[in-house]
Amino acid sequence: MLLANKDILDNIVSSDLSAMEGFIFSSIGGEGIELAANVISHLVKSGGKKIRPKLVFIICKMLNYSGEDRIRVAASVEFIHNATLLHDDVLDESEVRHGVETANKIWGNKSSILVGDLLLTLAFRWLIECKNLNVLSILSRASHSLVKGEIKQMTACFNPHTIRKNYFDIIGEKTASLFSACCEAASAISGATSDETEKLRNFGFNFGMAFQIIDDMLDYTANQNTSGKQAGKDFLEGKVTLPAIIAYEKGSPAEQKFWENCFSLAERDFNQALYYINHHNAIQLSIEKARHYANVAQDNISTFSDSPCKTALVNFLNTSIERQA
Ligand code: FPP
Ligand code: MG
């Protein structure tokens, strides 16, 4: 029987993901903090996509590396990501993620922030255990970048002349930097050449850009029943994302005034915004932009020899762009 693309990927990474979960739970057990164990168990079971550790595992396999550091790096990137989500859900006052209650809804903001901090410190402890300064440097730079991106997003003001550039800067920092670091760190522990490492770093960056554009597009099209997301959340929080930017750029002066009021005066009418977005084909144009980044990502790894892992990596990229959740 032919396996679907997703099953091929799952086949390649499933035993590594189990090893990572075993590693995470044995480390947490040793911490002796019940709250942290409960929050982490909730996060691990709540259906996250585990994109970042999967990237680490496929790339290590593609480069024929099967040493223990791949588990440490994968667990670290998953924990850095989970730490950001714990903090992000507090900042965004989110109550649902992946269709289940967020940790801040269940345990409160203080618990989420502190467990997020714990995850971050554990991640860096595991990275130090790799005894590879390069890997440590890659992931500390990415962590710095994603906090910077989040701060820029929080303080971004609606400036019609710079919104497009600001948007791409912010998603580059808050999302693509960690995707890029996953690929670069996997390459570094696998002993790849600096040329291969640079190609994989760029692949990860462009993958991350495409991923976040789709995430932002889904905010305007989401149906909570099928995607676990609540439509319009970013818009109502005043986050200026690509569909709104496109509708603004293509809009009449009256429409531009509408968008300026939405983001500077907080007069936010989601149904009207959706009308303009659909009228200007901004969903389709956002998907095209994500597809552009995905094509660049694919070009970045065109010189790697064909292999089942490379095919799985490219399929992973493509299915992340085609996702509905
Ligand atoms: C999700 O974006 C959020 C991020 C990708 C980054 C969040 C980063 C921080 C909160 C800084 C804290 C950093 C560390 C290292 C602890 P989103 O809100 O657009 O996506 P969502 O729809 O999944 O919530
Ligand atoms: Mg959020």
Coordinates of C-alpha atoms and ligand atoms in Angstrom, one line a residue:
M1 CA 0.0 0.0 0.0
L2 CA 1.3 3.5 -0.8
L3 CA 1.9 5.7 2.1
A4 CA 0.6 9.3 2.1
N5 CA 3.3 12.1 2.4
K6 CA 2.4 12.7 6.1
D7 CA 2.8 9.0 6.9
I8 CA 6.2 8.8 5.2
L9 CA 7.4 11.7 7.4
D10 CA 5.8 10.2 10.5
N11 CA 7.6 6.9 9.7
I12 CA 10.9 8.7 9.4
V13 CA 10.6 10.6 12.7
S14 CA 8.3 8.6 14.9
S15 CA 10.9 6.6 16.9
D16 CA 13.0 9.8 17.3
L17 CA 10.0 11.7 18.6
S18 CA 9.3 8.9 21.1
A19 CA 12.9 9.0 22.3
M20 CA 12.6 12.8 22.7
E21 CA 9.4 12.5 24.8
G22 CA 11.1 9.8 26.9
F23 CA 14.1 12.1 27.4
I24 CA 11.8 15.1 28.3
F25 CA 9.7 13.2 30.8
S26 CA 12.7 11.6 32.5
S27 CA 14.3 15.1 32.9
I28 CA 11.1 16.6 34.2
G29 CA 10.6 13.8 36.7
G30 CA 14.0 14.6 38.1
E31 CA 13.0 18.3 38.7
G32 CA 10.4 17.2 41.3
I33 CA 8.0 20.1 40.5
E34 CA 4.5 18.8 40.2
L35 CA 3.1 21.9 38.5
A36 CA 5.8 21.9 35.8
A37 CA 5.2 18.2 35.2
N38 CA 1.4 18.8 34.8
V39 CA 1.9 21.8 32.5
I40 CA 4.5 20.0 30.3
S41 CA 2.3 16.8 30.1
H42 CA -0.6 19.1 29.0
L43 CA 1.6 20.7 26.3
V44 CA 3.0 17.4 25.1
K45 CA -0.5 15.8 24.8
S46 CA -2.3 18.8 23.5
G47 CA -1.7 18.1 19.8
G48 CA 1.1 20.5 18.9
K49 CA 2.6 19.8 15.5
K50 CA 6.2 19.3 16.7
I51 CA 7.4 20.9 13.5
R52 CA 10.7 22.1 15.1
P53 CA 11.9 18.7 16.5
K54 CA 10.8 17.0 13.3
L55 CA 13.0 19.4 11.3
V56 CA 15.9 18.5 13.5
F57 CA 15.3 14.8 13.1
I58 CA 14.8 14.7 9.3
I59 CA 17.8 16.8 8.7
C60 CA 20.0 14.7 11.0
K61 CA 18.8 11.6 9.2
M62 CA 19.3 13.2 5.8
L63 CA 22.9 13.9 6.8
N64 CA 23.4 10.4 8.3
Y65 CA 23.8 11.6 11.9
S66 CA 22.3 9.4 14.6
G67 CA 24.2 10.6 17.7
E68 CA 22.5 11.4 21.1
D69 CA 22.9 15.2 20.6
R70 CA 20.0 15.1 18.1
I71 CA 17.6 14.2 21.0
R72 CA 19.0 17.0 23.2
V73 CA 18.7 19.6 20.3
A74 CA 15.2 18.4 19.4
A75 CA 14.0 18.5 23.0
S76 CA 15.6 22.0 23.4
V77 CA 13.9 23.5 20.3
E78 CA 10.6 22.0 21.4
F79 CA 11.0 23.5 24.9
I80 CA 12.1 26.9 23.6
H81 CA 9.0 26.9 21.4
N82 CA 6.8 25.7 24.2
A83 CA 8.2 28.5 26.5
T84 CA 7.3 31.1 23.8
L85 CA 3.8 29.7 23.5
L86 CA 3.3 29.7 27.3
H87 CA 4.3 33.4 27.4
D88 CA 2.5 34.2 24.1
D89 CA -0.8 32.9 25.4
V90 CA -0.5 35.1 28.5
L91 CA 0.4 38.1 26.4
D92 CA -2.5 37.4 23.9
E93 CA -4.9 36.4 26.7
S94 CA -5.6 33.2 24.7
E95 CA -7.9 30.6 26.2
V96 CA -7.7 28.0 23.5
R97 CA -4.8 26.5 21.5
H98 CA -5.1 23.5 19.2
G99 CA -8.7 23.2 20.3
V100 CA -7.9 22.7 24.0
E101 CA -7.7 25.1 27.0
T102 CA -4.4 27.0 27.3
A103 CA -2.2 26.5 30.3
N104 CA -2.9 30.1 31.5
K105 CA -6.6 29.3 31.4
I106 CA -6.1 26.2 33.5
W107 CA -3.3 27.1 35.8
G108 CA -3.2 31.0 35.6
N109 CA -0.8 33.5 34.2
K110 CA 1.8 33.2 37.0
S111 CA 2.2 29.5 36.5
S112 CA 2.4 29.8 32.7
I113 CA 5.2 32.4 33.0
L114 CA 7.2 30.5 35.5
V115 CA 6.9 27.2 33.8
G116 CA 7.8 28.9 30.5
D117 CA 11.0 30.2 32.3
L118 CA 11.7 26.7 33.5
L119 CA 11.4 25.3 30.0
L120 CA 13.8 27.9 28.7
T121 CA 16.4 27.1 31.3
L122 CA 16.1 23.4 30.8
A123 CA 16.5 23.9 27.0
F124 CA 19.7 25.7 27.5
R125 CA 21.0 23.1 30.0
W126 CA 20.5 20.4 27.4
L127 CA 22.2 22.5 24.8
I128 CA 25.2 23.0 27.1
E129 CA 25.3 19.2 27.5
C130 CA 26.0 19.0 23.7
K131 CA 29.4 20.7 24.4
N132 CA 29.1 22.4 21.1
L133 CA 29.5 26.2 21.3
N134 CA 28.3 26.6 17.7
V135 CA 24.9 25.0 18.6
L136 CA 24.6 27.0 21.7
S137 CA 25.3 30.2 19.8
I138 CA 22.8 29.3 17.1
L139 CA 20.0 28.8 19.6
S140 CA 20.8 31.7 21.8
R141 CA 20.8 34.0 18.8
A142 CA 17.4 32.6 17.7
S143 CA 15.9 33.0 21.2
H144 CA 17.1 36.6 21.3
S145 CA 15.6 37.2 17.9
L146 CA 12.2 35.8 18.8
V147 CA 11.9 37.9 21.9
K148 CA 12.9 40.9 19.8
G149 CA 10.3 40.1 17.2
E150 CA 7.6 39.7 19.9
I151 CA 8.6 43.1 21.4
K152 CA 8.5 44.8 18.0
Q153 CA 5.1 43.2 17.3
M154 CA 3.8 44.5 20.7
T155 CA 5.1 48.1 20.1
A156 CA 4.4 48.2 16.3
C157 CA 2.3 51.2 15.5
F158 CA 0.2 51.5 12.4
N159 CA 2.4 53.3 9.9
P160 CA 1.0 52.9 6.3
H161 CA 4.5 53.6 4.8
T162 CA 6.3 50.8 6.7
I163 CA 3.7 48.1 7.5
R164 CA 4.8 45.6 4.8
K165 CA 8.5 45.8 5.8
N166 CA 7.7 45.8 9.5
Y167 CA 5.5 42.7 9.0
F168 CA 8.2 40.7 7.3
D169 CA 10.8 41.8 9.8
I170 CA 8.5 40.7 12.7
I171 CA 7.7 37.3 11.4
G172 CA 11.3 36.8 10.4
E173 CA 12.3 37.3 14.0
K174 CA 9.4 35.8 15.9
T175 CA 9.0 32.6 13.8
A176 CA 11.5 32.1 11.0
S177 CA 14.5 32.6 13.2
L178 CA 13.7 29.4 15.2
F179 CA 12.9 27.4 12.1
S180 CA 16.2 28.5 10.7
A181 CA 18.1 27.7 13.9
C182 CA 16.5 24.2 14.0
C183 CA 17.9 23.4 10.6
E184 CA 21.2 25.1 11.2
A185 CA 21.8 23.3 14.5
A186 CA 20.8 19.9 13.1
S187 CA 23.3 20.5 10.3
A188 CA 26.0 21.6 12.8
I189 CA 25.7 18.5 15.0
S190 CA 25.7 16.3 11.9
G191 CA 29.1 17.6 10.9
A192 CA 27.9 19.2 7.6
T193 CA 30.1 21.6 5.7
S194 CA 29.6 25.3 6.2
D195 CA 28.1 25.6 2.7
E196 CA 25.5 22.8 3.5
T197 CA 24.8 24.4 6.9
E198 CA 24.2 27.8 5.3
K199 CA 21.8 26.3 2.7
L200 CA 19.9 24.5 5.5
R201 CA 19.8 27.6 7.6
N202 CA 18.2 29.5 4.6
F203 CA 15.8 26.6 4.0
G204 CA 14.6 26.9 7.6
F205 CA 14.2 30.6 7.4
N206 CA 12.1 30.6 4.3
F207 CA 10.1 27.6 5.6
G208 CA 9.4 29.7 8.7
M209 CA 8.3 32.7 6.7
A210 CA 5.9 30.6 4.6
F211 CA 4.6 28.9 7.8
Q212 CA 3.8 32.2 9.6
I213 CA 2.1 33.8 6.6
I214 CA -0.2 30.8 6.4
D215 CA -0.8 31.0 10.2
D216 CA -1.7 34.7 9.7
M217 CA -3.9 34.0 6.7
L218 CA -5.8 31.2 8.7
D219 CA -6.7 33.8 11.3
Y220 CA -9.1 35.3 8.8
T221 CA -10.5 32.0 7.5
A222 CA -10.4 29.8 10.7
N223 CA -13.3 27.8 11.8
Q224 CA -12.8 26.9 15.5
N225 CA -14.5 23.6 15.0
T226 CA -12.1 22.4 12.4
S227 CA -8.9 24.3 13.3
G228 CA -9.1 24.9 17.0
K229 CA -8.5 28.6 16.2
Q230 CA -10.9 31.4 16.8
A231 CA -11.3 33.6 13.6
G232 CA -10.3 37.2 13.8
K233 CA -8.2 36.9 17.0
D234 CA -5.1 38.6 15.5
F235 CA -7.3 41.3 14.0
L236 CA -9.2 42.0 17.2
E237 CA -5.8 42.2 19.1
G238 CA -4.6 44.8 16.6
K239 CA -2.0 42.7 14.9
V240 CA -1.4 43.9 11.4
T241 CA -0.8 40.8 9.2
L242 CA -0.4 40.2 5.5
P243 CA -4.1 39.9 4.5
A244 CA -4.9 43.2 6.1
I245 CA -1.8 44.8 4.5
I246 CA -2.7 43.6 1.1
A247 CA -6.3 44.9 1.5
Y248 CA -5.0 48.2 2.7
E249 CA -2.5 48.6 -0.2
K250 CA -5.2 47.8 -2.8
G251 CA -8.0 49.7 -1.0
S252 CA -9.7 53.0 -2.0
P253 CA -8.9 56.0 0.2
A254 CA -12.1 55.3 2.2
E255 CA -11.0 51.7 2.8
Q256 CA -7.6 52.8 3.8
K257 CA -9.2 55.1 6.4
F258 CA -11.2 52.1 7.6
W259 CA -8.0 50.1 8.2
E260 CA -6.2 53.1 9.8
N261 CA -9.1 53.4 12.2
C262 CA -9.0 49.7 12.9
F263 CA -5.4 49.7 13.9
S264 CA -4.9 53.2 15.4
L265 CA -8.3 53.9 17.0
A266 CA -9.2 50.3 17.8
E267 CA -12.5 50.6 15.9
R268 CA -12.5 47.0 14.7
D269 CA -15.3 45.6 12.6
F270 CA -14.1 42.1 11.7
N271 CA -16.9 41.4 9.2
Q272 CA -16.2 44.6 7.3
A273 CA -12.5 43.7 7.3
L274 CA -13.3 40.3 5.9
Y275 CA -15.4 41.8 3.2
Y276 CA -12.5 44.0 2.0
I277 CA -10.0 41.2 2.3
N278 CA -12.1 38.9 0.1
H279 CA -12.9 41.8 -2.3
H280 CA -9.2 42.3 -2.9
N281 CA -8.4 38.6 -3.1
A282 CA -6.0 39.1 -0.1
I283 CA -6.3 35.5 1.1
Q284 CA -5.2 34.0 -2.2
L285 CA -2.4 36.6 -2.6
S286 CA -1.2 35.8 0.9
I287 CA -1.1 32.1 0.0
E288 CA 0.9 33.0 -3.1
K289 CA 3.4 34.9 -1.0
A290 CA 3.8 31.9 1.3
R291 CA 4.2 29.7 -1.8
H292 CA 7.0 32.1 -3.0
Y293 CA 8.9 31.6 0.3
A294 CA 8.3 27.8 0.1
N295 CA 9.7 27.8 -3.5
V296 CA 12.8 29.7 -2.3
A297 CA 13.2 27.2 0.6
Q298 CA 13.0 24.3 -1.9
D299 CA 15.7 26.1 -4.1
N300 CA 17.9 26.4 -1.0
I301 CA 18.3 22.7 -0.8
S302 CA 18.3 21.8 -4.5
T303 CA 21.9 20.8 -4.5
F304 CA 21.4 18.1 -1.8
S305 CA 21.3 14.6 -3.4
D306 CA 17.8 13.1 -3.8
S307 CA 16.9 10.7 -0.9
P308 CA 13.7 9.7 0.9
C309 CA 14.6 12.2 3.7
K310 CA 15.0 15.0 1.3
T311 CA 11.6 14.1 -0.3
A312 CA 10.1 14.0 3.2
L313 CA 11.6 17.4 4.0
V314 CA 10.1 19.0 0.8
N315 CA 6.7 17.3 1.4
F316 CA 6.8 18.6 5.0
L317 CA 7.3 22.1 3.7
N318 CA 4.5 21.7 1.2
T319 CA 1.9 20.2 3.6
S320 CA 2.6 23.0 6.1
I321 CA 1.6 25.5 3.4
E322 CA -1.5 23.6 2.4
R323 CA -2.7 23.1 6.0
Q324 CA -6.0 24.3 7.3
A325 CA -5.1 24.4 11.0
Ligands
FPP1 C1 3.2 33.0 18.3 O1 2.8 33.9 17.4 C2 4.4 33.5 19.0 C3 5.7 33.4 18.7 C4 6.1 32.7 17.5 C5 6.8 34.0 19.5 C6 6.4 34.4 20.9 C7 7.6 34.9 21.7 C8 7.5 35.4 22.9 C9 6.2 35.4 23.7 C10 8.8 35.9 23.6 C11 9.2 34.9 24.8 C12 10.3 34.2 24.4 C13 10.9 33.2 25.1 C14 12.2 32.6 24.6 C15 10.4 32.6 26.3 P1 1.2 34.2 17.2 O2 0.7 34.8 18.4 O3 1.1 35.0 15.9 O4 0.7 32.7 16.9 P2 -0.5 31.9 17.6 O5 -1.7 32.2 16.7 O6 0.0 30.5 17.5 O7 -0.7 32.4 19.0
MG2 MG -0.6 34.2 20.0

